[in-house]
Coordinates of C-alpha atoms and ligand atoms in Angstrom, one line a residue:
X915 CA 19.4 -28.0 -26.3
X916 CA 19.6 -31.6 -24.9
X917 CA 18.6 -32.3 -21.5
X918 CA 19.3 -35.9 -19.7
X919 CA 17.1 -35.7 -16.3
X920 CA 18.9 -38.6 -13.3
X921 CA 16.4 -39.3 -10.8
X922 CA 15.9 -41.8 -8.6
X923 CA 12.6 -41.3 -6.9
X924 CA 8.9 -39.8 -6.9
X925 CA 9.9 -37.3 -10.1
X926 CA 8.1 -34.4 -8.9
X927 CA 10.6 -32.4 -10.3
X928 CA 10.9 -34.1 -13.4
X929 CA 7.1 -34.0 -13.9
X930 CA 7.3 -30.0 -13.7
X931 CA 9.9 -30.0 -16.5
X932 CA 8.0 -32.2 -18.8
X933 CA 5.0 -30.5 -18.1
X934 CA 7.5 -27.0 -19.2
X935 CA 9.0 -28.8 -22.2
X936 CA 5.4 -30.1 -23.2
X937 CA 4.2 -26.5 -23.1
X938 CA 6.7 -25.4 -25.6
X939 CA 8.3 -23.4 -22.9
X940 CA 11.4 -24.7 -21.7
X941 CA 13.6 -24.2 -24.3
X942 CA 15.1 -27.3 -24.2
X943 CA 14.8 -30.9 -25.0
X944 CA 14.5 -33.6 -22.4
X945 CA 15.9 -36.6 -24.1
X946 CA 16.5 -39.3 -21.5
X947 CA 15.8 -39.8 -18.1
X948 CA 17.9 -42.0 -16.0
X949 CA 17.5 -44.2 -13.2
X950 CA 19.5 -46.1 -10.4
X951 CA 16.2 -47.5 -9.3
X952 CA 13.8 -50.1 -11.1
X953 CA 11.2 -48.8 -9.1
X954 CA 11.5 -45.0 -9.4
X955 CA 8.1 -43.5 -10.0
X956 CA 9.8 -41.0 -11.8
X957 CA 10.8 -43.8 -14.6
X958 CA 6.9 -44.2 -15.1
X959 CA 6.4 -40.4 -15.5
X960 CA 9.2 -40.5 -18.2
X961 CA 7.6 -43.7 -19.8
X962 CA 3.8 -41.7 -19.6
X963 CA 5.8 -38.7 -21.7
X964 CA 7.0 -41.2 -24.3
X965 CA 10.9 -40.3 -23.0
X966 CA 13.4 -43.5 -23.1
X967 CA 13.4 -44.6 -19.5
X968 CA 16.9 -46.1 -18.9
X969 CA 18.4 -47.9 -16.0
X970 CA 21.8 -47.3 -15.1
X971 CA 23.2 -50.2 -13.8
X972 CA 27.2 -50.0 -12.7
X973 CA 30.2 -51.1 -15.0
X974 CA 31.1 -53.7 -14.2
X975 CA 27.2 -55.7 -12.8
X976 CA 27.5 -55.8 -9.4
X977 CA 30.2 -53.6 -8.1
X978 CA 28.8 -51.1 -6.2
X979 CA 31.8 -48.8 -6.0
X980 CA 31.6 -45.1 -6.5
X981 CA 34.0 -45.7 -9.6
X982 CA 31.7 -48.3 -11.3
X983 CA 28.8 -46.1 -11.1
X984 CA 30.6 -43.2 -12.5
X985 CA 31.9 -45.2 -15.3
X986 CA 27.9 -46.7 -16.3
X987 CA 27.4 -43.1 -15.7
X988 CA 29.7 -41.3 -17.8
X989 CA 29.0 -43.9 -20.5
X990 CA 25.2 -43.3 -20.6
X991 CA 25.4 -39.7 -20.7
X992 CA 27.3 -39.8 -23.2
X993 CA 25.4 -41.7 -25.7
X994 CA 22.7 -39.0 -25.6
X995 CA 25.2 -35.9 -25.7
X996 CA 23.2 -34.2 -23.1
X997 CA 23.8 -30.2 -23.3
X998 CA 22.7 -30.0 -19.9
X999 CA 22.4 -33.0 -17.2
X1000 CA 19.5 -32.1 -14.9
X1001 CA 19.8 -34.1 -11.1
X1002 CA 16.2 -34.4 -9.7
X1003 CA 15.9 -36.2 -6.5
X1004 CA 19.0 -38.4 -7.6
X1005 CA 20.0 -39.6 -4.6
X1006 CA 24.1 -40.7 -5.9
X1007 CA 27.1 -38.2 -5.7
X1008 CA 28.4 -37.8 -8.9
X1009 CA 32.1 -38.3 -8.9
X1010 CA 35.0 -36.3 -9.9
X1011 CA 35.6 -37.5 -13.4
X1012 CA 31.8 -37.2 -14.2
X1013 CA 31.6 -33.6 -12.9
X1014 CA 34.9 -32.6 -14.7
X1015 CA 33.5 -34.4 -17.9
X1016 CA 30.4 -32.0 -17.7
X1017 CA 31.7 -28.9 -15.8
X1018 CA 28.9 -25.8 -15.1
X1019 CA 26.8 -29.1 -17.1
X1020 CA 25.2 -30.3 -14.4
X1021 CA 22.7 -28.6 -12.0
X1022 CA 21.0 -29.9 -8.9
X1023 CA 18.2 -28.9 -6.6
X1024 CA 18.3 -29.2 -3.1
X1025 CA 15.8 -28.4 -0.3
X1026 CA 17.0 -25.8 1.2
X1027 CA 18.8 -22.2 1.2
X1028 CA 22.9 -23.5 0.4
X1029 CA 25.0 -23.1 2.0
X1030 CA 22.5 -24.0 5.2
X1031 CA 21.8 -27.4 5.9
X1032 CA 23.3 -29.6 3.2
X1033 CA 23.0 -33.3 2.3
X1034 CA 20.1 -35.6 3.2
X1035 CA 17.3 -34.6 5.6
X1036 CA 17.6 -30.9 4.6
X1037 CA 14.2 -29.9 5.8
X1038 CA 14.5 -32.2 9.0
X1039 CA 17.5 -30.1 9.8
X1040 CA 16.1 -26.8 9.0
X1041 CA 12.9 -27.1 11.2
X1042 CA 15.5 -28.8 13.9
X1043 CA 17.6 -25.6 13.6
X1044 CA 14.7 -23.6 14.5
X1045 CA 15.4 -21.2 11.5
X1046 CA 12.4 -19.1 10.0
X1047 CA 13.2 -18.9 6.3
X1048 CA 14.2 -21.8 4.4
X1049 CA 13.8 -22.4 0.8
X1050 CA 15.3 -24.2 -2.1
X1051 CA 18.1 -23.9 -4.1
X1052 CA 19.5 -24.7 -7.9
X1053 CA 23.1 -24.7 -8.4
X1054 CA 25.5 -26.4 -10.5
X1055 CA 27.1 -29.5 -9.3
X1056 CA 31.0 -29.6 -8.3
X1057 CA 33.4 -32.0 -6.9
X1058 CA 31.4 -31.3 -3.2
X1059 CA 28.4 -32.3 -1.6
X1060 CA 25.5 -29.0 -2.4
X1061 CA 28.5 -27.0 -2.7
X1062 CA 28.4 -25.7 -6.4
X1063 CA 27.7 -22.5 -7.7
X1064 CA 24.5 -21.3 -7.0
X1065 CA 21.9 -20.1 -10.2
X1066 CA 18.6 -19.9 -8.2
X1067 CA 16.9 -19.6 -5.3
X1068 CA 14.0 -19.4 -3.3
X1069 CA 13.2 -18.5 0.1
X1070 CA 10.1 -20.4 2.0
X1071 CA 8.7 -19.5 5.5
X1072 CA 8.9 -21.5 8.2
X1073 CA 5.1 -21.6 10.2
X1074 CA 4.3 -22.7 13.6
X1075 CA 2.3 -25.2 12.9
X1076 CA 5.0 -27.2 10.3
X1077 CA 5.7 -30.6 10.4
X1078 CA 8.7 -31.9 7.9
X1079 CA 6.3 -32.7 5.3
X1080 CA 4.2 -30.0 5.5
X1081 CA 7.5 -28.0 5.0
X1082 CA 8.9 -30.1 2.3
X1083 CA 5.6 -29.5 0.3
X1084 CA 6.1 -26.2 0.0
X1085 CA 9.7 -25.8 -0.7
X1086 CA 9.0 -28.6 -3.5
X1087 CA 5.8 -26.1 -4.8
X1088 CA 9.4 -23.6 -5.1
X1089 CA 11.5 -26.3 -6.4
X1090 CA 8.9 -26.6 -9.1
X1091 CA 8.8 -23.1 -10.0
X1092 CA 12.4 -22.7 -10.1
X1093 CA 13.6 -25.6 -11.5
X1094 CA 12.5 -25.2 -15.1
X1095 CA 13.2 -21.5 -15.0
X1096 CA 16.9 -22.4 -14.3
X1097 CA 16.8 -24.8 -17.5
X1098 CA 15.9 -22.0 -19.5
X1099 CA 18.4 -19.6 -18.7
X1100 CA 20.6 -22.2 -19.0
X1101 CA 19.3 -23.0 -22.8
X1102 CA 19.0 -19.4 -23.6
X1103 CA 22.6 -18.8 -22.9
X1104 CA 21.5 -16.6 -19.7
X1105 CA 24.0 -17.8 -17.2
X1106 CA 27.5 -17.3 -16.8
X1107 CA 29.7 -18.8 -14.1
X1108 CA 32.9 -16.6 -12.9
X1109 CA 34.4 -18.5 -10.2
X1110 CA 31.6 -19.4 -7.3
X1111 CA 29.5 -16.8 -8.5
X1112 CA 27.0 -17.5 -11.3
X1113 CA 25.9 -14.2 -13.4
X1114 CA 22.4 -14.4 -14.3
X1115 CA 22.4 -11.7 -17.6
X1116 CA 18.9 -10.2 -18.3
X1117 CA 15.7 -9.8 -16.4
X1118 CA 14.4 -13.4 -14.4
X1119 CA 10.4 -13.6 -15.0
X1120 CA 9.0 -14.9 -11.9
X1121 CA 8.2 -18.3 -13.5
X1122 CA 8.0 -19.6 -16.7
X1123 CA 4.4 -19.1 -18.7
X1124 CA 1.8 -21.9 -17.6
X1125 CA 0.7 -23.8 -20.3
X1126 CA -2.8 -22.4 -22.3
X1127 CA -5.3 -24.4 -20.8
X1128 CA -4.0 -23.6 -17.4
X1129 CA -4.4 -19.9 -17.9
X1130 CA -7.9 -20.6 -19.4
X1131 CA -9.3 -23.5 -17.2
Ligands
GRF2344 C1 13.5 -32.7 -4.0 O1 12.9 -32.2 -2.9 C2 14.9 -32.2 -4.1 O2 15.1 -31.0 -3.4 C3 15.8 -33.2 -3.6 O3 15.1 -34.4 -3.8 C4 13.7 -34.2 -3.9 C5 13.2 -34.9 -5.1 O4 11.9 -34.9 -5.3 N1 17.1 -33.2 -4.2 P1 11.2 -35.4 -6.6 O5 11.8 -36.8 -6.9 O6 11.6 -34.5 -7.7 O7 9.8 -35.5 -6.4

């Protein structure tokens, strides 16, 4: 199972599937990560696992269209045959000829309980909303903005006392959990889409196993 991981940012997410795949439990290979930005910590975390860091750049230099990203796009995914594309904090939409290319391919995370509160500023919204629950969400990625089927989710409580980033922490300690585990159903053949609905067969451990020295240390 070949994974390509886009980012563009911190790579918290990224950093919990590495951590999964270097613990011989994700199931899966991460063989690329991806980057619209130079500066993306999350290239350096890639780099630190001895993965190929790439920069996507658009086709042609230069054009910042939708089209010319989703052409450098489509081209660099498929140089490493991914199985499975994994979005984690990439801050593009993907367009339609890249999501049709890899259809039920690609999943996404987003802050945030979907169909609630999608786009940017998830968490901003949520805590505006005044809701008590939020959470996080993995689902695949469609021709929509958040709107593709969902695989996983988790639900967060909202406390008096939150601020947006005391909030976003702990959906992101969620994210983290969840994240992986929706890699390895995917690799283990576990999920099945019928329409919007995706079929998880089989029992869902709460997590995936930590690695060794965790348990021990
Ligand atoms: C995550 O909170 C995710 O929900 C959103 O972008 C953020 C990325 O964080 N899509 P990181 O780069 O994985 O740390």
């Amino acid at each position: 199972m070949r994974v390509v991981v886009m980012v563009s940012g911190e790579g918290s997410n990224l950093q919990a599937l590495l951590d999964a795949e270097a613990a011989g439990v994700l199931g899966a290979r991460i063989v690329a990560v991806l980057s619209d930005r130079p500066g993306a910590r999350a290239l350096e975390r890639a780099r630190t696992a001895g993965k190929p860091a790439v920069l996507l750049e658009p086709d042609p230099p230069g054009d910042t269209g939708r089209a010319a990203w989703d052409r450098a796009t489509l081209r660099e995914l498929d140089r490493w045959r991914p199985d499975l594309v994994v979005l984690a904090g990439y801050m593009r939409i993907l367009g339609p000829s890249v999501v049709a290319a890899y259809r039920h391919r690609i999943m996404n995370v987003h802050p945030s309980l979907l169909p609630a509160f999608p786009g940017r500023h998830a968490v901003r919204q949520a805590l505006a909303h005044g809701v008590k629950v939020t959470g996080c969400t993995v689902h695949f990625v469609d021709e929509g903005v958040d709107t593709g089927p969902i695989i996983l989710q988790a639900a967060v409580e909202v406390r008096e006392e939150d601020d947006e980033a005391s909030l976003t922490r702990r959906i992101q300690q969620e994210e983290h959990r969840i994240y992986p585990l929706a890699v390895w159903l995917f690799a283990n053949g576990r999920l099945e889409v019928e329409g919007r609905r995706v079929r998880v067969r089989g029992p869902v451990p709460e997590r995936l196993p930590a690695p060794v020295d965790e348990i021990v240390g």
